[in-house]
PDB file of C-alpha atoms and ligand atoms in Angstrom:
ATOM      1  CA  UNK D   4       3.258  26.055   2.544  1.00  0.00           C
ATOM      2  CA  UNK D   5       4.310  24.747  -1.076  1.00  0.00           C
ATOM      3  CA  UNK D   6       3.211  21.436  -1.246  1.00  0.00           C
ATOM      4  CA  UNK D   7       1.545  19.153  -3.780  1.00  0.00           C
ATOM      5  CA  UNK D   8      -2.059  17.176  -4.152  1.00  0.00           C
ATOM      6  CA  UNK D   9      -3.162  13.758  -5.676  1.00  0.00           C
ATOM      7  CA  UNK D  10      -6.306  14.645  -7.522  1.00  0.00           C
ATOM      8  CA  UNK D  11      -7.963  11.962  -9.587  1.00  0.00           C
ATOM      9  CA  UNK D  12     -10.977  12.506 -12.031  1.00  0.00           C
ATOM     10  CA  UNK D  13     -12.883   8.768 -11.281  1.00  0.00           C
ATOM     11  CA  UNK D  14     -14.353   7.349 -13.922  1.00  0.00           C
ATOM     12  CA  UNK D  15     -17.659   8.979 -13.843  1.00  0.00           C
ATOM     13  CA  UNK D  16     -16.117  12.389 -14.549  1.00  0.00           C
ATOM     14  CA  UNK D  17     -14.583  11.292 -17.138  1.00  0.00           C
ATOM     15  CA  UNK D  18     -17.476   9.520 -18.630  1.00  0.00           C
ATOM     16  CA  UNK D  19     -19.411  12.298 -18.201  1.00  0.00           C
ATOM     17  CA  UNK D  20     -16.618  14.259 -19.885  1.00  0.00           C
ATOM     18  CA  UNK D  21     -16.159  16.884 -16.596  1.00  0.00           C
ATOM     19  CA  UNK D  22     -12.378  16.360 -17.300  1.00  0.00           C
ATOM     20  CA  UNK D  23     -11.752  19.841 -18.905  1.00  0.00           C
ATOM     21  CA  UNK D  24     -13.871  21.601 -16.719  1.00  0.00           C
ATOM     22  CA  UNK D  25     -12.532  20.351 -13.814  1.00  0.00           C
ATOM     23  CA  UNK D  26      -9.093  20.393 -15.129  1.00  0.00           C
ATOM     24  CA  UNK D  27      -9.594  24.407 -15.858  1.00  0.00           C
ATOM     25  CA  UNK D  28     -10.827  25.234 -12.473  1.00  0.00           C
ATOM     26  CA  UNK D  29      -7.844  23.887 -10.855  1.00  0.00           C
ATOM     27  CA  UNK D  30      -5.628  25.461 -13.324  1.00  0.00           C
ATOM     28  CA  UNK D  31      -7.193  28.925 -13.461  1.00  0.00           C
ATOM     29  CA  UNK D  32      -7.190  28.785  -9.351  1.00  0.00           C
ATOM     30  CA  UNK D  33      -3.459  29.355 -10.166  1.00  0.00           C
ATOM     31  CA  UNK D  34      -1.857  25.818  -9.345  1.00  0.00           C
ATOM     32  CA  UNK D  35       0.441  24.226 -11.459  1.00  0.00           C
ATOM     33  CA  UNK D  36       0.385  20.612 -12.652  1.00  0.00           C
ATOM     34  CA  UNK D  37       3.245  18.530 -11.983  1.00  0.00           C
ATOM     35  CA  UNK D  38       2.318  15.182 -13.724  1.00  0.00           C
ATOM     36  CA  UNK D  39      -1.020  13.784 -15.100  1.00  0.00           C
ATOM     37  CA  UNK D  40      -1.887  10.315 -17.145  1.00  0.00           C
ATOM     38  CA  UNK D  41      -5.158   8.590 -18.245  1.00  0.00           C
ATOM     39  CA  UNK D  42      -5.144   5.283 -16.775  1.00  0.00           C
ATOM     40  CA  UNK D  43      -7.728   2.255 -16.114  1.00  0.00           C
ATOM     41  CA  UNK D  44      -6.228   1.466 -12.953  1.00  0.00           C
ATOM     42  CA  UNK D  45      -5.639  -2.194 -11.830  1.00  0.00           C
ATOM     43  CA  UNK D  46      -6.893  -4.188  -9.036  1.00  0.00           C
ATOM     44  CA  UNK D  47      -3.774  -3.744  -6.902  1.00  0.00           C
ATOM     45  CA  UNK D  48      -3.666  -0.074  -7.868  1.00  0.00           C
ATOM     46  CA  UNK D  49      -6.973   0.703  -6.828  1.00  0.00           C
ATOM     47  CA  UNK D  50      -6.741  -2.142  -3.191  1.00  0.00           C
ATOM     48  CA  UNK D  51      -3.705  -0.096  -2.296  1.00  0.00           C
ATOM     49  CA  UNK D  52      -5.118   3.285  -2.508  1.00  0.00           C
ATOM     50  CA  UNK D  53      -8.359   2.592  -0.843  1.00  0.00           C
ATOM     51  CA  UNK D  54      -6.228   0.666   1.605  1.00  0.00           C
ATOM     52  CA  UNK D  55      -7.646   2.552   4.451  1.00  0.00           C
ATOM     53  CA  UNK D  56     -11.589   1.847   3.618  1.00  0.00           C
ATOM     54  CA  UNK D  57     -10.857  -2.138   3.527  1.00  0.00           C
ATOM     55  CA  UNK D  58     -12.909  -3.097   6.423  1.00  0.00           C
ATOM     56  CA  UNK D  59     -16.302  -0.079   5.062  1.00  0.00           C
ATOM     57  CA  UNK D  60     -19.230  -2.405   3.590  1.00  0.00           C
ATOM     58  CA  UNK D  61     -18.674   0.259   0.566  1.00  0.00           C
ATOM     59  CA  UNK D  62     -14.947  -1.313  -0.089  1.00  0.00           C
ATOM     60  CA  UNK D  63     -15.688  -3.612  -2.355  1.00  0.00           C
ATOM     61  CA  UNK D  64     -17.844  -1.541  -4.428  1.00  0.00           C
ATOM     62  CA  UNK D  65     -15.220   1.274  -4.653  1.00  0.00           C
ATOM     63  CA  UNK D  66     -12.758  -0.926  -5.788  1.00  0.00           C
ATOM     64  CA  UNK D  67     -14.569  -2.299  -8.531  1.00  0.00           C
ATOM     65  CA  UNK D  68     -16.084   1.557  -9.326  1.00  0.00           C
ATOM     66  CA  UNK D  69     -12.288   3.077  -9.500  1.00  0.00           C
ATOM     67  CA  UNK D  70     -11.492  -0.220 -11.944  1.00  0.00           C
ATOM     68  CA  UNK D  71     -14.242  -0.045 -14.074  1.00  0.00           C
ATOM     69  CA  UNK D  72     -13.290   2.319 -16.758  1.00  0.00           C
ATOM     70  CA  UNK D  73     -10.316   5.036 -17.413  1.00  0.00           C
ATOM     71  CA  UNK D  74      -9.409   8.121 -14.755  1.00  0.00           C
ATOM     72  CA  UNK D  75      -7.366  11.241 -15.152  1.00  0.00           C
ATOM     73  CA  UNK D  76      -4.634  11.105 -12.617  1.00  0.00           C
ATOM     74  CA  UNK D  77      -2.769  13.945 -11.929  1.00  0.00           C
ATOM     75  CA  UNK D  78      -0.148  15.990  -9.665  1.00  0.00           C
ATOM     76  CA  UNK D  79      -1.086  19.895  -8.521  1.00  0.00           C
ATOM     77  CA  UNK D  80       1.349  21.748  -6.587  1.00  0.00           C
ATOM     78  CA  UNK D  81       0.970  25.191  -4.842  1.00  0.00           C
ATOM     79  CA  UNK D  82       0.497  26.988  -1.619  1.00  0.00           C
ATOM     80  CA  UNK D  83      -2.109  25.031   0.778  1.00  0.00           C
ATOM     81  CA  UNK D  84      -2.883  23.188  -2.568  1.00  0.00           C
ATOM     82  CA  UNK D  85      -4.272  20.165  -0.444  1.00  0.00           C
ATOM     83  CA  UNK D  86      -6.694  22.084   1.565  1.00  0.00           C
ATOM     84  CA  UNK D  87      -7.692  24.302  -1.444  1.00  0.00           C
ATOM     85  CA  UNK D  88      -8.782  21.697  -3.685  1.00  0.00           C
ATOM     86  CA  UNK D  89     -10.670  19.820  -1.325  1.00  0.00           C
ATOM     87  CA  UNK D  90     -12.378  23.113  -0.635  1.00  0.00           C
ATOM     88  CA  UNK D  91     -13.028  23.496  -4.251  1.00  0.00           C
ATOM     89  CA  UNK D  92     -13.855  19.799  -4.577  1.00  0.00           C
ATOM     90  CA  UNK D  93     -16.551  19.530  -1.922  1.00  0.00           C
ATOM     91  CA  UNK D  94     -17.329  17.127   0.944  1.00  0.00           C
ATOM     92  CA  UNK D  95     -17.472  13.007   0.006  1.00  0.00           C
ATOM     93  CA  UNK D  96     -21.410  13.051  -0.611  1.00  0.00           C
ATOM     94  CA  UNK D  97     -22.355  15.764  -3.251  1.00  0.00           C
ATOM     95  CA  UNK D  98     -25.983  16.667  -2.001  1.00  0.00           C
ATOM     96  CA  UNK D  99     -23.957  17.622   0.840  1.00  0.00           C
ATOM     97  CA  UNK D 100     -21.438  19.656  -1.321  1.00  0.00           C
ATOM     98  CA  UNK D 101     -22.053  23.353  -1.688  1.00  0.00           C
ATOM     99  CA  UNK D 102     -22.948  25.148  -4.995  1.00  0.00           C
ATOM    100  CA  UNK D 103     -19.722  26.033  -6.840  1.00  0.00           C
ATOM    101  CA  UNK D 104     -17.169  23.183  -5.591  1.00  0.00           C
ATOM    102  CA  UNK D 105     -16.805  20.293  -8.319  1.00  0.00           C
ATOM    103  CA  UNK D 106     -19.485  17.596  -6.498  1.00  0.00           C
ATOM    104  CA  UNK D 107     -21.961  20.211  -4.972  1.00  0.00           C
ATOM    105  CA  UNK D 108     -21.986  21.503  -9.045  1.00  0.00           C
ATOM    106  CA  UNK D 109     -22.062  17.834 -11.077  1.00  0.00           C
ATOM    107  CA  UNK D 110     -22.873  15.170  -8.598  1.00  0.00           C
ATOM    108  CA  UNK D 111     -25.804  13.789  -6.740  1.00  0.00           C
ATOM    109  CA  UNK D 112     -24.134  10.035  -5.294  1.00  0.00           C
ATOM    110  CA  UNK D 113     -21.869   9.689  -2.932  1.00  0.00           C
ATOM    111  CA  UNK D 114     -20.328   6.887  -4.578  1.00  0.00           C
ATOM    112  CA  UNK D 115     -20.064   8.290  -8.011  1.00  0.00           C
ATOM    113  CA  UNK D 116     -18.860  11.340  -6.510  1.00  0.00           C
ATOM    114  CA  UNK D 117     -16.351  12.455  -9.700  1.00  0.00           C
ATOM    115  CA  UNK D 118     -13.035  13.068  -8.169  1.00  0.00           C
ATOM    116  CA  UNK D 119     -10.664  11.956  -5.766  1.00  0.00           C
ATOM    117  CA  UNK D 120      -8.536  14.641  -3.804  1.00  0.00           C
ATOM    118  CA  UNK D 121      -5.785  13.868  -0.922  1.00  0.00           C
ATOM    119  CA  UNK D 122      -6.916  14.913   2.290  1.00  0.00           C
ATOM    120  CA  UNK D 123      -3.632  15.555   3.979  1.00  0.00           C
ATOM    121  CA  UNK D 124       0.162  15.860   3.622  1.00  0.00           C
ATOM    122  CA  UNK D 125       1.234  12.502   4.451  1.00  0.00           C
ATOM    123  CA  UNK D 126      -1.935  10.997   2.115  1.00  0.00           C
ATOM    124  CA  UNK D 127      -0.639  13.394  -0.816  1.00  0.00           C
ATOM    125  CA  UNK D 128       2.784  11.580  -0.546  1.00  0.00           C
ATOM    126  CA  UNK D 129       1.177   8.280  -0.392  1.00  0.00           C
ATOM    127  CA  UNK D 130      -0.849   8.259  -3.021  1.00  0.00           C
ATOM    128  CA  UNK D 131       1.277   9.977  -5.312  1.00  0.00           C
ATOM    129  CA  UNK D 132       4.288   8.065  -4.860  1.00  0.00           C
ATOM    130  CA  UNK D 133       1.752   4.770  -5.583  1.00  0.00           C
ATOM    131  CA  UNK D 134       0.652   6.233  -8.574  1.00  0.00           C
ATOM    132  CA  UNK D 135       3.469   8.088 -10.228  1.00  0.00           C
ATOM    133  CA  UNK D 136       7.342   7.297 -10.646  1.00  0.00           C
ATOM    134  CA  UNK D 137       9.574   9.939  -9.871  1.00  0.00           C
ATOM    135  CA  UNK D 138      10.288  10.622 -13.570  1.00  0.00           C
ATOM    136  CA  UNK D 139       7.052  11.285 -13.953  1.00  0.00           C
ATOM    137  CA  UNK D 140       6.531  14.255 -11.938  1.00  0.00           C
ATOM    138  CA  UNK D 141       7.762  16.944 -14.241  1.00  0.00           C
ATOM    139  CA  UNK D 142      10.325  19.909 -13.075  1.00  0.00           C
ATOM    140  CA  UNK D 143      10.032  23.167 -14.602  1.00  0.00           C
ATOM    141  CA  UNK D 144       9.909  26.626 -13.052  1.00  0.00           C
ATOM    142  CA  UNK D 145       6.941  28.394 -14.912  1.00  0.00           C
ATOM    143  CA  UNK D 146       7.982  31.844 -16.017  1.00  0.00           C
ATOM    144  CA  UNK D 147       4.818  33.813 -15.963  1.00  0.00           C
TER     145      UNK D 147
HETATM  146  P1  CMP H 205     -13.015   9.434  -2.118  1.00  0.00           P
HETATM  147  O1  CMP H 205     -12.734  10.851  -1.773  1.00  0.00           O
HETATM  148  O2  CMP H 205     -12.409   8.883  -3.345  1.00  0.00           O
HETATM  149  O3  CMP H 205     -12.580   8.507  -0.890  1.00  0.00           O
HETATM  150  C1  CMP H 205     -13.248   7.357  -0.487  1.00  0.00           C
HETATM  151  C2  CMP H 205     -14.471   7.094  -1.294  1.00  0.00           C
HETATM  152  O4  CMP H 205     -15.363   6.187  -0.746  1.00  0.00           O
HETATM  153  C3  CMP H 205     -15.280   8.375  -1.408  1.00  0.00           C
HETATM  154  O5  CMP H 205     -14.604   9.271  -2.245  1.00  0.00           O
HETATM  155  C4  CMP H 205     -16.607   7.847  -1.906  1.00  0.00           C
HETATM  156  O6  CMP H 205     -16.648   7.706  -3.315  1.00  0.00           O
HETATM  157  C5  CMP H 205     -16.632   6.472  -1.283  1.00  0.00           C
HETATM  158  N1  CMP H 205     -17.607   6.423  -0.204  1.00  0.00           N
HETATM  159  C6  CMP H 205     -17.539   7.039   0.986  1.00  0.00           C
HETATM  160  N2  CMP H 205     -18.630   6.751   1.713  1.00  0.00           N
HETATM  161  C7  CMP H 205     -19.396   5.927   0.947  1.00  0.00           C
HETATM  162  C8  CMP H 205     -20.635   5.290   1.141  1.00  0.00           C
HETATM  163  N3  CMP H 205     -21.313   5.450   2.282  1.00  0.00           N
HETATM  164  N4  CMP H 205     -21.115   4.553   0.134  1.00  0.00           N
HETATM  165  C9  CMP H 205     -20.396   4.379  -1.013  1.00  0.00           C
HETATM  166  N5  CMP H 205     -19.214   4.958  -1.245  1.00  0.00           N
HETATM  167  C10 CMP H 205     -18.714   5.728  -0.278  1.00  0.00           C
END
């Protein structure tokens, strides 16, 4: 099914300037990007979309880790696209993660883990309604 994924390079990837590489797997997988901005995301931004981990001891934390510096959020759309990039992401804690997805290749903590991905349809419309406006998500029909 055509559908489309939140994926978010957290501020550790883009410290540790992964945003390229990560950006080029996902593109050369074959998906196409619908919308993407470089944002330091605000306190609301980041209570809302980690809305679901309030009550984890790691909350806090992960609010104040997703706030502390610049991310690279972004809009993929494709066949399965949820389920493929959380393949190609990994699983949450990267010494978990195999060789070859993005935390089993770059990561070793489970709370700098690199990227954010949507786990499921109704997330994927969540989260990207809360971080993009429709006139952000760009129509085009590629031609290639
Ligand atoms: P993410 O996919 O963005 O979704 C929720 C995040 O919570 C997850 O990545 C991790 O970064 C973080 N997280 C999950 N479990 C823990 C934990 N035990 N300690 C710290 N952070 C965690």
């Amino acid at each position: 099914m055509t559908e489309r994924s939140f994926v978010a390079i957290k501020p550790d990837g883009v410290e540790r300037k992964l945003t390229g590489e990560i950006i080029k797997r996902i593109e050369q997988k074959g998906f196409k990007m619908v919308a993407m901005k470089f944002i330091k995301p605000s306190q609301e931004l980041a209570e809302e979309h980690y809305g679901e981990h309030k009550e984890k001891p790691f909350y806090k934390g992960l609010v104040e880790f997703i706030t502390s510096g610049p991310v690279v959020a972004m809009v993929w759309e494709g066949k399965d696209v949820i389920a493929t990039i959380r393949k190609m992401v990994g699983v949450t804690d990267p010494l978990k993660s195999d060789p070859g997805t993005i935390r089993g290749d770059f990561g070793i903590s489970i709370g700098r883990n690199i990227i954010h991905a949507s786990d499921k349809l109704e997330s994927a419309k969540k989260e990207i309604s809360l971080w993009f406006s429709q006139d952000e998500l760009v129509e085009y029909t590629p031609t290639l």
